[in-house]
CSV table of C-alpha atoms in Angstrom, one decimal:
chain,number,residue,atom,x,y,z
A,259,UNK,CA,-4.7,36.6,2.8
A,260,UNK,CA,-1.9,38.8,1.5
A,261,UNK,CA,-0.2,36.7,-1.3
A,262,UNK,CA,2.9,38.9,-1.0
A,263,UNK,CA,3.6,37.3,2.4
A,264,UNK,CA,3.9,33.8,1.1
A,265,UNK,CA,7.5,32.6,0.9
A,266,UNK,CA,8.4,29.6,-1.2
A,267,UNK,CA,11.9,28.1,-0.4
A,268,UNK,CA,13.8,25.6,-2.5
A,269,UNK,CA,16.7,23.9,-0.7
A,270,UNK,CA,19.1,21.0,-0.4
A,271,UNK,CA,19.8,19.7,3.1
A,272,UNK,CA,23.1,17.9,3.8
A,273,UNK,CA,22.6,16.0,7.0
A,274,UNK,CA,24.0,13.3,9.3
A,275,UNK,CA,22.1,10.9,11.5
A,276,UNK,CA,23.6,10.7,15.0
A,277,UNK,CA,23.0,7.8,17.2
A,278,UNK,CA,21.5,5.5,14.5
A,279,UNK,CA,23.0,2.3,13.1
A,280,UNK,CA,21.4,2.1,9.7
A,281,UNK,CA,22.4,3.6,6.3
A,282,UNK,CA,20.4,6.7,5.4
A,283,UNK,CA,20.1,9.1,2.5
A,284,UNK,CA,22.0,12.2,3.6
A,285,UNK,CA,21.2,14.6,0.8
A,286,UNK,CA,17.6,15.8,0.9
A,287,UNK,CA,16.2,18.2,-1.7
A,288,UNK,CA,13.2,20.1,-0.3
A,289,UNK,CA,10.6,22.8,-1.0
A,290,UNK,CA,8.7,24.7,1.7
A,291,UNK,CA,5.8,27.2,1.6
A,292,UNK,CA,5.5,29.5,4.5
A,293,UNK,CA,2.6,31.9,5.4
A,294,UNK,CA,2.0,33.6,8.7
A,295,UNK,CA,4.1,30.9,10.7
A,296,UNK,CA,2.3,28.0,9.0
A,297,UNK,CA,4.7,25.8,7.0
A,298,UNK,CA,4.2,23.0,4.6
A,299,UNK,CA,6.4,21.2,2.1
A,300,UNK,CA,7.9,18.2,0.6
A,301,UNK,CA,11.3,16.6,0.6
A,302,UNK,CA,13.3,13.4,-0.4
A,303,UNK,CA,13.6,11.8,3.0
A,304,UNK,CA,16.3,9.7,4.8
A,305,UNK,CA,14.7,6.4,3.5
A,306,UNK,CA,15.0,7.8,-0.1
A,307,UNK,CA,11.2,8.2,-0.2
A,308,UNK,CA,9.1,11.4,-0.7
A,309,UNK,CA,7.7,13.0,2.4
A,310,UNK,CA,5.2,15.8,2.9
A,311,UNK,CA,4.7,17.8,6.0
A,312,UNK,CA,2.5,20.6,7.5
A,313,UNK,CA,3.2,22.5,10.7
A,314,UNK,CA,3.4,25.7,12.6
A,315,UNK,CA,6.4,27.7,13.8
A,316,UNK,CA,5.6,27.8,17.5
A,317,UNK,CA,8.7,29.9,18.5
A,318,UNK,CA,10.7,32.5,16.6
A,319,UNK,CA,13.7,34.1,18.2
A,320,UNK,CA,17.4,33.6,17.6
A,321,UNK,CA,16.2,30.3,16.0
A,322,UNK,CA,12.9,28.7,14.9
A,323,UNK,CA,11.0,25.7,16.3
A,324,UNK,CA,8.4,24.0,14.1
A,325,UNK,CA,5.9,21.4,15.3
A,326,UNK,CA,3.7,19.4,12.9
A,327,UNK,CA,3.1,16.1,11.1
A,328,UNK,CA,5.0,14.4,8.3
A,329,UNK,CA,4.3,11.4,6.0
A,330,UNK,CA,6.8,9.0,4.2
A,331,UNK,CA,7.9,7.0,7.2
A,332,UNK,CA,6.5,3.5,7.8
A,333,UNK,CA,3.3,4.3,5.8
A,334,UNK,CA,1.9,6.5,8.5
A,335,UNK,CA,1.5,10.1,9.6
A,336,UNK,CA,3.9,11.0,12.4
A,337,UNK,CA,4.6,14.0,14.5
A,338,UNK,CA,7.8,16.1,13.8
A,339,UNK,CA,9.8,18.7,15.6
A,340,UNK,CA,12.4,20.8,13.7
A,341,UNK,CA,14.9,23.3,15.1
A,342,UNK,CA,16.4,25.7,12.5
A,343,UNK,CA,19.0,28.4,13.1
A,344,UNK,CA,19.8,30.7,10.2
A,345,UNK,CA,23.5,31.4,9.6
A,346,UNK,CA,22.8,33.8,6.7
A,347,UNK,CA,20.0,34.5,4.2
A,348,UNK,CA,20.6,31.2,2.4
A,349,UNK,CA,22.2,28.7,4.9
A,350,UNK,CA,20.7,27.4,8.1
A,351,UNK,CA,21.5,24.7,10.6
A,352,UNK,CA,18.7,22.2,11.1
A,353,UNK,CA,18.2,19.5,13.8
A,354,UNK,CA,15.4,17.1,14.5
A,355,UNK,CA,14.9,14.0,16.7
A,356,UNK,CA,14.6,10.9,14.6
A,357,UNK,CA,13.7,7.2,15.0
A,358,UNK,CA,15.6,4.6,13.0
A,359,UNK,CA,12.5,2.6,12.1
A,360,UNK,CA,12.5,-0.9,10.6
A,361,UNK,CA,15.3,-3.1,12.2
A,362,UNK,CA,17.0,0.0,13.6
A,363,UNK,CA,14.7,0.7,16.6
A,364,UNK,CA,17.0,3.4,18.1
A,365,UNK,CA,16.3,7.1,18.5
A,366,UNK,CA,18.8,9.7,17.4
A,367,UNK,CA,19.4,13.2,16.1
A,368,UNK,CA,19.4,14.4,12.5
A,369,UNK,CA,21.7,17.5,12.1
A,370,UNK,CA,22.8,19.3,9.0
A,371,UNK,CA,23.0,22.3,6.8
A,372,UNK,CA,20.1,23.4,4.6
A,373,UNK,CA,21.2,25.6,1.6
A,374,UNK,CA,18.2,27.5,0.1
A,375,UNK,CA,16.9,29.9,-2.5
A,376,UNK,CA,13.6,31.7,-1.6
A,377,UNK,CA,11.0,33.1,-3.9
A,378,UNK,CA,9.2,36.0,-2.1
A,379,UNK,CA,7.2,38.9,-3.6
A,380,UNK,CA,8.2,37.7,-7.0
A,381,UNK,CA,11.9,38.0,-6.2
A,382,UNK,CA,14.5,35.2,-5.8
A,383,UNK,CA,16.8,35.7,-2.7
């Protein structure tokens, strides 16, 4: 394991929940650790609760596609899918399918911008 290949990213996501009726937290601070396409992290979720996740970037190209599991929703571990397209070094578009949960039993789409600062090889970018 080459520790210089670990990337730690701190961010704030500004998101919107499309197709859902409920009221959701739309500012989500987050931290992510990435190593060799494996990702894990934590964030303040749409229900204003902490969530942790672990996954793998299954596709990298003009955008990234992550698959994994996440906690913090309905007291269970759930699958997640996240699409992320970088606009520049510190801003990306993110999208993920979501379920309203609770009384909002609808499915929708979470979309937004994630503004980040990365720590890699001892440098902040």
